[in-house]
Coordinates of C-alpha atoms in Angstrom, one line a residue:
X1 CA 147.1 -42.9 -16.1
X2 CA 145.7 -40.8 -13.4
X3 CA 147.7 -37.9 -12.0
X4 CA 148.5 -37.9 -8.3
X5 CA 148.1 -34.6 -6.4
X6 CA 150.5 -34.1 -3.5
X7 CA 150.6 -31.2 -1.2
X8 CA 153.7 -31.9 0.9
X9 CA 157.4 -32.7 0.3
X10 CA 157.2 -35.7 2.7
X11 CA 154.5 -37.3 0.6
X12 CA 156.5 -36.7 -2.6
X13 CA 159.7 -38.2 -1.0
X14 CA 157.7 -41.2 0.2
X15 CA 156.9 -42.3 -3.4
X16 CA 158.9 -45.2 -4.8
X17 CA 161.1 -44.1 -7.6
X18 CA 162.2 -46.1 -10.7
X19 CA 164.1 -44.4 -13.5
X20 CA 164.7 -40.7 -13.7
X21 CA 162.5 -38.0 -12.3
X22 CA 161.9 -35.0 -14.5
X23 CA 160.3 -31.8 -13.1
X24 CA 158.4 -29.0 -14.8
X25 CA 158.0 -26.0 -12.6
X26 CA 154.9 -23.8 -13.1
X27 CA 152.9 -21.1 -11.3
X28 CA 149.7 -22.8 -12.6
X29 CA 147.4 -21.4 -15.3
X30 CA 148.7 -24.1 -17.6
X31 CA 148.5 -23.7 -21.3
X32 CA 149.9 -25.5 -24.4
X33 CA 153.4 -24.1 -23.7
X34 CA 153.4 -25.9 -20.3
X35 CA 151.9 -29.0 -22.0
X36 CA 154.8 -29.0 -24.4
X37 CA 157.2 -28.9 -21.5
X38 CA 155.4 -31.8 -19.8
X39 CA 155.4 -33.9 -23.0
X40 CA 159.1 -33.3 -23.5
X41 CA 159.7 -34.3 -19.9
X42 CA 157.7 -37.5 -20.5
X43 CA 159.8 -38.3 -23.5
X44 CA 163.1 -37.8 -21.6
X45 CA 162.0 -39.6 -18.4
X46 CA 160.7 -42.5 -20.5
X47 CA 158.1 -45.1 -19.4
X48 CA 160.0 -46.1 -16.3
X49 CA 160.7 -42.6 -15.1
X50 CA 158.5 -40.0 -13.4
X51 CA 157.3 -36.6 -14.4
X52 CA 156.5 -34.1 -11.6
X53 CA 154.7 -30.8 -12.3
X54 CA 155.0 -28.2 -9.6
X55 CA 152.1 -25.7 -9.2
X56 CA 153.1 -22.9 -6.9
X57 CA 152.5 -19.1 -7.2
X58 CA 155.7 -17.8 -5.6
X59 CA 155.1 -14.5 -3.7
X60 CA 158.8 -13.6 -3.8
X61 CA 158.7 -13.1 -7.6
X62 CA 156.0 -10.3 -7.4
X63 CA 157.2 -6.8 -6.8
X64 CA 155.4 -3.8 -5.5
X65 CA 152.3 -3.2 -7.6
X66 CA 152.6 -6.4 -9.5
X67 CA 149.7 -8.9 -10.0
X68 CA 150.1 -11.5 -7.2
X69 CA 146.5 -11.4 -6.2
X70 CA 145.3 -11.1 -9.8
X71 CA 147.4 -14.1 -11.0
X72 CA 145.1 -16.9 -12.1
X73 CA 144.7 -19.9 -9.9
X74 CA 143.1 -22.8 -11.9
X75 CA 144.3 -26.0 -10.2
X76 CA 141.5 -28.3 -11.4
X77 CA 142.1 -27.2 -15.1
X78 CA 145.9 -27.5 -14.5
X79 CA 145.6 -31.0 -13.3
X80 CA 143.7 -32.0 -16.4
X81 CA 146.2 -30.5 -18.7
X82 CA 149.1 -32.0 -16.8
X83 CA 147.5 -35.4 -16.8
X84 CA 146.8 -35.4 -20.5
X85 CA 150.3 -34.3 -21.3
X86 CA 151.7 -37.3 -19.4
X87 CA 152.5 -36.1 -15.8
X88 CA 152.6 -38.6 -13.0
X89 CA 152.5 -36.2 -10.1
X90 CA 151.3 -32.6 -9.5
X91 CA 153.1 -31.1 -6.5
X92 CA 151.0 -28.1 -5.3
X93 CA 152.4 -27.0 -1.9
X94 CA 151.1 -24.2 0.2
X95 CA 153.2 -21.1 0.9
X96 CA 153.7 -22.4 4.4
X97 CA 155.0 -25.7 3.0
X98 CA 157.6 -23.9 0.8
X99 CA 158.4 -21.2 3.3
X100 CA 157.6 -22.7 6.8
X101 CA 159.3 -19.9 8.7
X102 CA 157.7 -17.2 6.7
X103 CA 159.5 -15.2 4.0
X104 CA 163.1 -16.6 4.0
X105 CA 165.8 -14.4 5.4
X106 CA 168.5 -16.2 3.4
X107 CA 167.9 -15.9 -0.3
X108 CA 169.8 -16.5 -3.5
X109 CA 171.1 -13.4 -5.3
X110 CA 170.9 -13.3 -9.1
X111 CA 174.0 -11.1 -9.2
X112 CA 174.7 -8.6 -12.0
X113 CA 172.9 -10.6 -14.6
X114 CA 169.8 -10.4 -12.5
X115 CA 169.9 -6.6 -12.5
X116 CA 169.7 -6.3 -16.3
X117 CA 166.6 -6.1 -18.6
X118 CA 163.8 -8.0 -16.7
X119 CA 165.8 -7.4 -13.5
X120 CA 165.9 -3.7 -14.1
X121 CA 162.2 -3.5 -14.8
X122 CA 161.3 -5.8 -11.9
X123 CA 163.8 -5.3 -9.1
X124 CA 164.2 -8.4 -6.9
X125 CA 162.2 -10.6 -9.2
X126 CA 165.1 -12.9 -10.1
X127 CA 166.3 -13.2 -6.5
X128 CA 162.8 -14.5 -5.7
X129 CA 162.7 -16.7 -8.7
X130 CA 166.1 -18.4 -8.0
X131 CA 165.2 -18.8 -4.3
X132 CA 162.0 -20.7 -5.1
X133 CA 163.7 -22.7 -7.9
X134 CA 166.4 -23.8 -5.5
X135 CA 163.8 -24.7 -2.9
X136 CA 161.7 -26.7 -5.4
X137 CA 164.8 -28.5 -6.7
X138 CA 165.5 -29.6 -3.2
X139 CA 161.9 -30.5 -2.4
X140 CA 161.3 -32.5 -5.6
X141 CA 164.8 -34.0 -6.0
X142 CA 164.8 -34.3 -9.8
X143 CA 167.4 -35.7 -12.1
X144 CA 166.2 -33.3 -14.9
X145 CA 164.4 -30.0 -14.8
X146 CA 162.8 -28.4 -17.9
X147 CA 162.3 -24.7 -18.6
X148 CA 160.9 -22.8 -21.6
X149 CA 163.1 -20.6 -23.7
X150 CA 160.4 -17.9 -23.7
X151 CA 161.8 -16.8 -20.3
X152 CA 165.3 -16.7 -21.7
X153 CA 166.9 -14.6 -18.9
X154 CA 165.3 -16.8 -16.2
X155 CA 166.6 -19.9 -18.0
X156 CA 170.1 -18.4 -18.2
X157 CA 170.1 -17.6 -14.5
X158 CA 168.9 -21.0 -13.5
X159 CA 171.7 -22.6 -15.6
X160 CA 174.2 -20.3 -13.9
X161 CA 172.9 -21.1 -10.4
X162 CA 173.0 -24.8 -11.1
X163 CA 176.5 -24.5 -12.4
X164 CA 177.9 -22.1 -9.8
X165 CA 176.3 -23.8 -6.8
X166 CA 176.8 -27.4 -7.9
X167 CA 173.2 -28.5 -8.1
X168 CA 173.1 -32.1 -9.2
X169 CA 170.5 -31.7 -11.9
X170 CA 170.4 -31.5 -15.7
X171 CA 168.7 -28.3 -17.1
X172 CA 166.9 -28.8 -20.4
X173 CA 165.6 -25.9 -22.5
X174 CA 162.4 -26.3 -24.5
X175 CA 161.6 -23.9 -27.5
X176 CA 158.9 -21.3 -27.2
X177 CA 155.4 -22.3 -28.2
X178 CA 153.5 -19.8 -30.2
X179 CA 149.9 -19.3 -31.1
X180 CA 148.9 -19.4 -34.8
X181 CA 149.3 -15.6 -35.1
X182 CA 152.8 -15.7 -33.7
X183 CA 152.1 -14.5 -30.1
X184 CA 154.1 -16.4 -27.6
X185 CA 151.9 -18.4 -25.3
X186 CA 151.6 -16.9 -21.8
X187 CA 149.1 -17.0 -19.0
X188 CA 148.9 -13.2 -19.3
X189 CA 147.5 -13.3 -22.9
X190 CA 144.1 -13.9 -21.4
X191 CA 144.1 -10.3 -20.1
X192 CA 144.4 -8.8 -23.6
X193 CA 141.3 -7.4 -25.3
X194 CA 140.9 -8.1 -29.0
X195 CA 142.3 -4.7 -29.9
X196 CA 145.2 -5.1 -27.4
X197 CA 146.1 -8.5 -28.8
X198 CA 146.4 -7.0 -32.3
X199 CA 148.9 -4.5 -31.0
X200 CA 150.7 -7.1 -29.0
X201 CA 151.5 -9.1 -32.1
X202 CA 154.1 -6.4 -32.8
X203 CA 156.4 -8.2 -30.3
X204 CA 156.7 -11.3 -32.4
X205 CA 156.7 -9.4 -35.7
X206 CA 159.6 -7.3 -34.4
X207 CA 161.6 -10.4 -33.5
X208 CA 160.8 -12.0 -36.8
X209 CA 161.9 -8.8 -38.6
X210 CA 165.2 -8.9 -36.7
X211 CA 165.6 -12.6 -37.5
X212 CA 165.0 -12.0 -41.2
X213 CA 167.5 -9.1 -41.3
X214 CA 170.0 -11.3 -39.5
X215 CA 169.5 -14.2 -42.0
X216 CA 170.1 -11.8 -44.9
X217 CA 173.2 -10.4 -43.3
X218 CA 174.6 -13.9 -42.6
X219 CA 173.9 -14.8 -46.2
X220 CA 175.9 -11.8 -47.4
X221 CA 178.7 -12.8 -45.0
X222 CA 178.7 -16.3 -46.5
X223 CA 179.0 -15.0 -50.0
X224 CA 181.8 -12.7 -48.9
X225 CA 183.7 -15.7 -47.7
X226 CA 183.1 -17.5 -51.0
X227 CA 184.1 -14.5 -53.2
X228 CA 187.0 -12.6 -51.4
X229 CA 187.7 -10.3 -54.4
X230 CA 184.1 -8.9 -54.5
X231 CA 185.2 -5.2 -54.1
X232 CA 187.4 -5.5 -57.2
X233 CA 184.5 -7.2 -59.0
X234 CA 182.1 -4.4 -57.9
X235 CA 184.5 -1.7 -59.3
X236 CA 184.8 -3.6 -62.6
X237 CA 181.1 -4.0 -63.0
X238 CA 180.5 -0.4 -62.2
X239 CA 183.1 0.6 -64.9
X240 CA 181.0 -1.2 -67.6
X241 CA 177.7 0.2 -66.4
X242 CA 176.3 -2.8 -64.6
X243 CA 175.1 -0.7 -61.6
X244 CA 172.7 -3.3 -60.1
X245 CA 175.3 -6.1 -60.1
X246 CA 177.9 -3.7 -58.9
X247 CA 175.7 -2.6 -55.9
X248 CA 175.1 -6.3 -55.1
X249 CA 178.8 -7.1 -55.2
X250 CA 179.6 -4.0 -53.1
X251 CA 177.1 -5.2 -50.5
X252 CA 178.8 -8.5 -50.3
X253 CA 182.2 -7.0 -50.0
X254 CA 181.2 -4.7 -47.2
X255 CA 179.0 -7.2 -45.2
X256 CA 179.7 -6.8 -41.5
X257 CA 179.9 -10.1 -39.7
X258 CA 177.0 -10.2 -37.3
X259 CA 175.7 -6.7 -37.8
X260 CA 173.9 -6.5 -34.5
X261 CA 173.0 -2.9 -35.1
X262 CA 171.1 -3.9 -38.3
X263 CA 169.1 -6.5 -36.4
X264 CA 168.1 -4.1 -33.7
X265 CA 167.1 -1.5 -36.3
X266 CA 164.9 -3.9 -38.2
X267 CA 163.1 -4.9 -35.0
X268 CA 162.7 -1.3 -33.8
X269 CA 161.0 -0.3 -37.0
X270 CA 158.1 -2.6 -36.2
X271 CA 158.0 -1.5 -32.5
X272 CA 158.0 2.2 -33.4
X273 CA 155.0 1.6 -35.7
X274 CA 153.2 -0.3 -33.0
X275 CA 153.7 2.6 -30.6
X276 CA 151.5 4.7 -32.8
X277 CA 148.6 2.2 -32.8
X278 CA 145.4 2.4 -30.8
X279 CA 145.9 1.1 -28.2
X280 CA 149.7 1.7 -28.4
X281 CA 152.5 -0.6 -27.5
X282 CA 154.7 0.9 -24.8
X283 CA 158.2 -0.5 -25.2
X284 CA 160.1 -1.5 -22.1
X285 CA 163.2 -2.8 -23.8
X286 CA 164.6 -4.3 -27.0
X287 CA 167.9 -6.0 -26.5
X288 CA 170.3 -8.2 -28.4
X289 CA 172.4 -9.9 -25.8
X290 CA 175.0 -12.6 -25.0
X291 CA 173.0 -15.3 -23.1
X292 CA 176.0 -16.0 -20.8
X293 CA 175.6 -12.6 -19.0
X294 CA 172.8 -10.7 -20.8
X295 CA 175.0 -7.8 -21.9
X296 CA 174.5 -6.2 -25.3
X297 CA 176.6 -7.6 -28.1
X298 CA 178.7 -5.6 -30.6
X299 CA 178.8 -5.9 -34.3
X300 CA 181.9 -8.1 -34.2
X301 CA 180.2 -10.6 -31.9
X302 CA 180.2 -14.3 -33.0
X303 CA 178.3 -17.1 -31.3
X304 CA 174.8 -17.6 -29.8
X305 CA 172.8 -14.5 -28.9
X306 CA 169.2 -13.7 -27.8
X307 CA 167.0 -10.9 -29.3
X308 CA 164.7 -10.0 -26.5
X309 CA 161.7 -7.6 -26.1
X310 CA 159.4 -6.5 -23.4
X311 CA 156.5 -4.1 -23.6
X312 CA 153.1 -3.2 -22.2
X313 CA 149.8 -3.2 -24.0
X314 CA 147.1 -1.7 -21.9
X315 CA 147.8 -3.0 -18.4
X316 CA 149.4 -6.2 -19.5
X317 CA 153.2 -6.7 -19.7
X318 CA 154.5 -9.2 -22.2
X319 CA 158.0 -10.6 -23.0
X320 CA 159.3 -12.6 -26.0
X321 CA 162.7 -13.5 -27.5
X322 CA 164.4 -15.4 -30.3
X323 CA 167.8 -17.1 -30.3
X324 CA 170.2 -16.1 -33.1
X325 CA 173.6 -17.4 -34.1
X326 CA 176.1 -14.8 -35.3
X327 CA 179.1 -15.6 -37.5
X328 CA 178.5 -19.3 -38.2
X329 CA 181.7 -21.3 -38.7
X330 CA 183.3 -21.1 -42.1

């Protein structure tokens, strides 16, 4: 199958459609993470459907001093990756095609969620992102749109926009793709020197440390449900000199459901150590949030959460996250 390159919405709309159309939106510089999205789209659309990959570097998403001009543009390589992953069409419009009247005066606001974390670090970024996503959804007219979980706040805002503004499209999340050393795939990884990359690995190590602490806490919580009289057992064990068993029983008895503070602390230990490396990691934020609004969760929180981190190594800013579930059902 040979991929078709289209530059205008009219050309895309003129294509005969059978089955469902799945769209994967990119800013180019495709890598294995994008290929995974495309392969997932191919599986969902099926042999009778159509997979469209958009390639558009959106100027509205770049703030003052950010790397719009530096952002890699590698269309020929992108087409090859998209084709091998199973895409039917690459839609690569010009800025004039997407914004025919110049920068749009009417834009979509990300609201309070768009002002937190990434939004606080990059003012206006999410307004620009949602505006172009809305435009591309209208221009490509898909049944399904797929986005990576690596950009968790972006994904949450797109889902909120689609729900709040009644877009007739299904949003599908695809898990983060990582390199063998754990670093989340990103077009910006290419900017890292060998020394910077070693420091950058602290992002994923911090998330994994938080995940492991969370798993241990949830295991204690499960044991506490199974043995409700653990505190009495701890006191009895202590009375007969079984100090190690007593300490274990006490830990079970006092296990705090969720224990978000412990998860944050475990991740911070890794990040604090990386801040002393050469080159150092400069932390932007570490947050453990409710994905419905990206506010910080408390220790009594139950449900789905996101442990998210952003930092700079050298001149490169990187983000990563992991989903966690607190207080699994009894």
